[in-house]
Tab-separated table of C-alpha atoms in Angstrom:
chain	number	residue	atom	x	y	z
A	1	MET	CA	138.735	72.950	102.293
A	2	ARG	CA	137.968	76.693	102.244
A	3	ARG	CA	135.503	76.211	99.361
A	4	THR	CA	133.697	73.485	101.301
A	5	ILE	CA	133.385	75.690	104.380
A	6	ILE	CA	132.020	78.581	102.267
A	7	THR	CA	129.490	76.239	100.577
A	8	LEU	CA	128.334	74.908	103.935
A	9	LEU	CA	127.984	78.458	105.316
A	10	CYS	CA	125.883	79.449	102.263
A	11	CYS	CA	123.587	76.470	102.853
A	12	VAL	CA	123.171	77.451	106.492
A	13	CYS	CA	122.383	81.064	105.479
A	14	CYS	CA	119.766	79.905	102.958
A	15	THR	CA	118.149	77.695	105.591
A	16	MET	CA	118.114	80.573	108.062
A	17	THR	CA	116.501	82.853	105.430
A	18	CYS	CA	113.731	80.342	104.832
A	19	MET	CA	113.206	79.985	108.538
A	20	THR	CA	113.052	83.782	108.939
A	21	ALA	CA	110.359	84.132	106.285
A	22	GLN	CA	108.198	81.584	108.078
A	23	ALA	CA	108.926	83.383	111.351
A	24	GLN	CA	106.932	86.376	110.085
A	25	VAL	CA	103.745	84.337	110.164
A	26	LYS	CA	104.701	82.869	113.539
A	27	ALA	CA	105.274	86.325	115.037
A	28	PHE	CA	101.515	86.954	114.855
A	29	GLU	CA	100.447	83.505	116.080
A	30	LYS	CA	100.832	84.673	119.695
A	31	TYR	CA	97.584	86.636	119.191
A	32	SER	CA	95.632	83.401	118.789
A	33	ASP	CA	95.366	83.253	122.593
A	34	ALA	CA	95.407	86.976	123.384
A	35	LYS	CA	92.579	88.665	125.298
A	36	ASN	CA	90.309	91.215	123.594
A	37	VAL	CA	91.757	90.158	120.236
A	38	THR	CA	90.001	88.315	117.430
A	39	TYR	CA	92.355	85.981	115.572
A	40	VAL	CA	91.446	84.206	112.355
A	41	TYR	CA	93.770	81.806	110.568
A	42	ILE	CA	93.008	80.343	107.146
A	43	SER	CA	95.509	77.834	105.803
A	44	GLN	CA	96.308	76.838	102.241
A	45	PHE	CA	94.741	73.481	103.000
A	46	MET	CA	91.373	75.100	103.828
A	47	LEU	CA	91.566	77.426	100.804
A	48	LYS	CA	92.142	74.456	98.513
A	49	LEU	CA	89.229	72.566	100.065
A	50	ALA	CA	86.998	75.551	99.380
A	51	GLY	CA	87.996	75.633	95.738
A	52	LEU	CA	89.917	78.440	94.155
A	53	LYS	CA	87.210	79.929	91.978
A	54	ALA	CA	86.424	83.266	93.569
A	55	THR	CA	83.046	84.937	93.362
A	56	PRO	CA	83.845	88.561	92.521
A	57	SER	CA	82.133	91.057	94.779
A	58	LEU	CA	83.924	94.182	93.605
A	59	PRO	CA	83.646	95.174	89.934
A	60	GLY	CA	86.861	94.575	88.046
A	61	VAL	CA	88.601	92.830	90.942
A	62	ASN	CA	89.888	89.325	90.342
A	63	THR	CA	91.238	87.594	93.438
A	64	THR	CA	91.495	84.075	91.951
A	65	ASN	CA	95.104	84.348	90.811
A	66	LEU	CA	96.396	85.671	94.127
A	67	MET	CA	94.284	83.273	96.199
A	68	SER	CA	95.796	80.308	94.381
A	69	LYS	CA	99.271	81.449	95.449
A	70	LEU	CA	98.535	82.051	99.125
A	71	ASP	CA	99.929	79.805	101.876
A	72	CYS	CA	97.810	81.375	104.588
A	73	ILE	CA	95.797	84.402	105.666
A	74	GLN	CA	95.814	85.774	109.195
A	75	ILE	CA	93.239	88.336	110.318
A	76	ILE	CA	93.824	89.955	113.703
A	77	SER	CA	91.587	92.676	115.058
A	78	SER	CA	90.904	94.413	118.330
A	79	GLU	CA	88.418	97.050	119.479
A	80	GLU	CA	89.811	97.351	123.003
A	81	LYS	CA	92.079	100.399	123.267
A	82	ASN	CA	95.144	98.876	124.979
A	83	ALA	CA	95.090	95.660	122.967
A	84	ALA	CA	94.647	97.626	119.751
A	85	LEU	CA	97.609	99.884	120.572
A	86	LYS	CA	99.764	96.877	121.389
A	87	LEU	CA	98.769	95.174	118.134
A	88	LYS	CA	99.609	98.315	116.169
A	89	ALA	CA	102.971	98.713	117.942
A	90	ASP	CA	103.882	95.044	117.412
A	91	THR	CA	103.027	95.230	113.729
A	92	GLN	CA	105.044	98.390	113.203
A	93	GLY	CA	107.928	96.823	115.125
A	94	ILE	CA	107.949	93.748	112.905
A	95	VAL	CA	107.705	95.871	109.781
A	96	GLN	CA	110.647	98.020	110.876
A	97	LYS	CA	112.772	95.136	112.087
A	98	GLU	CA	112.347	93.034	108.950
A	99	LYS	CA	112.628	96.085	106.670
A	100	TYR	CA	109.310	95.812	104.912
A	101	GLY	CA	108.628	98.223	102.075
A	102	LEU	CA	105.673	100.607	102.289
A	103	LEU	CA	103.428	99.884	99.325
A	104	LEU	CA	100.610	102.270	100.116
A	105	GLN	CA	99.384	104.627	102.775
A	106	VAL	CA	95.861	106.017	102.727
A	107	SER	CA	94.656	108.476	105.343
A	108	GLU	CA	91.025	109.647	105.280
A	109	GLU	CA	89.166	111.306	108.153
A	110	ASP	CA	88.976	108.614	110.848
A	111	GLU	CA	90.533	105.816	108.826
A	112	LYS	CA	94.169	105.110	108.132
A	113	VAL	CA	95.433	102.209	106.030
A	114	ASP	CA	99.074	101.131	105.623
A	115	ILE	CA	100.063	98.322	103.288
A	116	TYR	CA	103.547	96.827	103.690
A	117	TYR	CA	105.250	94.195	101.618
A	118	SER	CA	108.247	91.894	101.716
A	119	ILE	CA	108.605	89.880	98.562
A	120	ASP	CA	111.545	87.824	97.313
A	121	LYS	CA	111.886	84.918	94.901
A	122	LYS	CA	110.763	82.261	97.346
A	123	HIS	CA	108.265	83.949	99.611
A	124	GLY	CA	106.005	86.973	99.768
A	125	VAL	CA	104.226	88.674	102.665
A	126	VAL	CA	101.788	91.574	102.459
A	127	ILE	CA	100.618	93.181	105.709
A	128	MET	CA	97.643	95.531	105.748
A	129	LEU	CA	97.264	97.628	108.902
A	130	THR	CA	93.914	99.408	109.254
A	131	GLN	CA	93.107	101.904	112.005
A	132	GLU	CA	89.596	103.210	112.382
A	133	ASN	CA	88.695	105.129	115.565
A	134	ASN	CA	89.810	102.739	118.335
A	135	GLU	CA	89.741	99.610	116.187
A	136	VAL	CA	92.904	98.128	114.694
A	137	THR	CA	92.864	95.345	112.108
A	138	VAL	CA	95.933	93.594	110.730
A	139	ILE	CA	95.611	91.242	107.770
A	140	ILE	CA	98.637	89.194	106.735
A	141	PHE	CA	98.775	87.524	103.332
A	142	SER	CA	101.573	85.013	103.031
A	143	GLY	CA	102.537	82.868	100.032
A	144	LYS	CA	104.589	82.495	96.885
A	145	PHE	CA	103.493	85.548	94.918
A	146	THR	CA	105.011	88.653	93.399
A	147	LEU	CA	104.064	92.316	93.658
A	148	GLU	CA	102.648	92.049	90.134
A	149	ASP	CA	100.177	89.397	91.312
A	150	VAL	CA	98.983	91.831	94.000
A	151	ILE	CA	98.648	94.804	91.623
A	152	LYS	CA	96.925	92.702	88.913
A	153	MET	CA	94.083	92.051	91.340
A	154	VAL	CA	92.807	95.615	91.156
A	155	ASN	CA	90.830	97.461	88.580
A	156	LYS	CA	93.053	98.834	85.784
B	1	MET	CA	171.471	13.505	103.845
B	2	ASP	CA	171.174	17.352	103.698
B	3	GLU	CA	174.081	17.531	101.287
B	4	LEU	CA	172.377	15.068	99.001
B	5	ASN	CA	169.111	17.104	98.958
B	6	LEU	CA	170.978	20.283	98.165
B	7	LYS	CA	172.732	18.644	95.258
B	8	ASP	CA	169.440	17.350	93.943
B	9	LEU	CA	167.921	20.820	94.216
B	10	GLU	CA	170.784	22.368	92.295
B	11	ARG	CA	170.151	19.938	89.440
B	12	ILE	CA	166.482	20.968	89.049
B	13	PRO	CA	166.313	23.379	86.091
B	14	ILE	CA	164.962	26.868	86.889
B	15	PRO	CA	162.093	27.792	84.521
B	16	GLU	CA	162.724	30.775	82.304
B	17	GLY	CA	161.519	34.147	83.528
B	18	LEU	CA	160.859	32.845	87.050
B	19	GLU	CA	163.070	35.446	88.655
B	20	LYS	CA	161.346	38.207	86.718
B	21	ARG	CA	157.869	36.914	87.567
B	22	LEU	CA	158.739	36.579	91.207
B	23	SER	CA	160.096	40.117	91.452
B	24	GLU	CA	156.952	41.459	89.680
B	25	LYS	CA	154.745	39.593	92.129
B	26	ILE	CA	156.696	40.945	95.058
B	27	ASP	CA	156.333	44.484	93.643
B	28	GLU	CA	152.583	43.905	93.287
B	29	TRP	CA	152.281	42.850	96.910
B	30	GLU	CA	154.266	45.875	98.014
B	31	GLN	CA	151.947	48.250	96.111
B	32	ALA	CA	148.856	46.555	97.501
B	33	GLU	CA	150.185	47.136	101.001
B	34	LYS	CA	150.839	50.817	100.244
B	35	LYS	CA	147.248	51.416	98.876
B	36	PRO	CA	145.524	53.912	101.214
B	37	HIS	CA	142.631	52.724	103.341
B	38	PHE	CA	139.771	54.980	104.149
B	39	PHE	CA	141.131	56.109	107.456
B	40	SER	CA	144.520	56.876	106.063
B	41	PHE	CA	143.021	59.643	103.842
B	42	ASN	CA	144.418	63.070	104.415
B	43	LYS	CA	142.723	64.973	107.241
B	44	PRO	CA	140.816	67.647	105.244
B	45	LEU	CA	139.014	64.976	103.181
B	46	ARG	CA	137.983	63.153	106.333
B	47	HIS	CA	136.666	66.398	107.822
B	48	VAL	CA	134.712	67.145	104.631
B	49	SER	CA	133.068	63.728	104.657
B	50	VAL	CA	132.105	64.110	108.330
B	51	ALA	CA	130.731	67.623	107.691
B	52	ALA	CA	128.738	66.381	104.694
B	53	SER	CA	127.192	63.592	106.787
B	54	ILE	CA	126.212	66.060	109.512
B	55	ALA	CA	124.718	68.448	106.911
B	56	LEU	CA	122.718	65.587	105.394
B	57	VAL	CA	121.333	64.543	108.769
B	58	LEU	CA	120.445	68.165	109.668
B	59	GLY	CA	118.790	68.703	106.290
B	60	LEU	CA	116.671	65.566	106.622
B	61	GLY	CA	115.728	66.553	110.155
B	62	TYR	CA	114.683	70.032	108.995
B	63	ILE	CA	112.542	68.618	106.168
B	64	LEU	CA	110.806	66.219	108.537
B	65	LEU	CA	110.256	69.054	111.015
B	66	GLN	CA	108.715	71.264	108.311
B	67	GLN	CA	106.266	68.498	107.432
B	68	LYS	CA	105.299	68.257	111.069
B	69	VAL	CA	104.919	72.070	111.281
B	70	SER	CA	102.666	72.174	108.199
B	71	ILE	CA	100.433	69.490	109.722
B	72	ASN	CA	100.187	71.568	112.934
B	73	LEU	CA	99.262	74.719	110.994
B	74	ALA	CA	96.381	72.904	109.272
B	75	GLU	CA	95.063	71.933	112.679
B	76	GLN	CA	94.981	75.608	113.690
B	77	ASP	CA	92.434	76.660	111.057
B	78	THR	CA	89.826	78.887	112.697
B	79	TYR	CA	86.998	77.689	110.486
B	80	ARG	CA	86.015	74.082	109.979
B	81	ASP	CA	83.676	74.887	107.101
B	82	PRO	CA	85.621	75.553	103.879
B	83	ALA	CA	82.809	77.748	102.513
B	84	ILE	CA	83.045	80.140	105.479
B	85	ALA	CA	86.854	80.125	105.235
B	86	LYS	CA	86.654	80.979	101.558
B	87	ARG	CA	84.163	83.780	102.232
B	88	GLU	CA	86.430	85.332	104.854
B	89	ALA	CA	89.475	84.957	102.589
B	90	GLU	CA	87.653	86.701	99.741
B	91	ARG	CA	86.532	89.451	102.107
B	92	ALA	CA	90.124	90.045	103.180
B	93	LEU	CA	91.373	90.077	99.591
B	94	ASN	CA	88.572	92.433	98.502
B	95	LEU	CA	89.495	94.768	101.352
B	96	LEU	CA	93.108	94.760	100.146
B	97	ALA	CA	91.993	95.355	96.569
B	98	SER	CA	89.667	98.218	97.510
B	99	ASN	CA	92.425	99.962	99.485
B	100	LEU	CA	94.858	99.490	96.624
B	101	ASN	CA	92.231	100.930	94.282
B	102	ARG	CA	91.802	103.981	96.497
B	103	GLY	CA	95.521	104.579	96.497
B	104	MET	CA	95.746	104.162	92.748
B	105	GLU	CA	92.865	106.557	92.162
B	106	GLN	CA	94.656	109.215	94.189
B	107	MET	CA	97.836	108.462	92.268
B	108	LYS	CA	95.961	108.868	88.968
B	109	LYS	CA	94.506	112.212	90.126
B	110	ALA	CA	97.967	113.414	91.112
B	111	LYS	CA	99.347	112.273	87.743
B	112	ASP	CA	96.547	114.096	85.871
B	113	ILE	CA	97.296	117.300	87.780
B	114	SER	CA	100.999	116.894	87.105
B	115	ASP	CA	100.405	116.291	83.377
B	116	LYS	CA	98.067	119.300	83.169
B	117	THR	CA	100.645	121.503	84.902
B	118	GLU	CA	103.394	120.293	82.588
B	119	HIS	CA	101.214	120.953	79.537
B	120	THR	CA	100.395	124.501	80.716
B	121	LEU	CA	104.049	125.204	81.462
B	122	ASN	CA	105.184	123.999	78.030
B	123	LYS	CA	102.494	126.134	76.390
B	124	GLN	CA	103.661	129.226	78.263
B	125	LEU	CA	107.313	128.563	77.393
B	126	LYS	CA	106.439	128.214	73.694
B	127	SER	CA	104.462	131.466	73.729
B	128	TRP	CA	107.457	133.347	75.248
B	129	LYS	CA	109.720	132.140	72.453
């Protein structure tokens, strides 16, 4: 009886974990209707329609492998000061709450870029937060990929 | 009349092994009556079966809900033209790659400086010996 209860609890926990991972994408969906915010959503369905063969624009960068593993891409940006600050605060809140790891932080003159990641066996999310003057852009890559897939993209 | 019938009955020979067969049959019937029905299972097993049914129903409901959610997400695509969607996706990925490259370049510079410092230090230590 005890074993059955423990098994059922484990199943519930696994379900909740899966639901939490999807909740990361949903946390940003509220910006689809927000004022002074540009929201772009590209689903796996649309990516597959487009065909996975990427046309490289940067030398030595191959995005085909990672693109094939993406479930969706969300691009949120704002040039309005208050909306941009709110977007930045929300993103940092989510990153702190869900204990994302900091992959990279680049700070140059007027531009600051933070790249966060949360990758486990079933699901991966990479969030790139860019701040330039008063403009804030957040790009969320969500899918079934590993950190190696992300690093392999770049020039060696 | 009754006395006569009884006397006739007593004269009828009893087949061999009848008593044994009858008692075995009676035992069989007794065991069949004792066999547990579903609802006479012990309580924990009943609870487990009920819990398993509920879990199955919840699981099926969740799977159906996920299918519905994925259909809704496809309807929320910003671009209707796959070519434009692909272009934007590539732009986003190239931006990620370029930032990662910048970080890695800085990391390589730092590593070169660190290696150079280590080399100089080792050289100095050897010369002191």
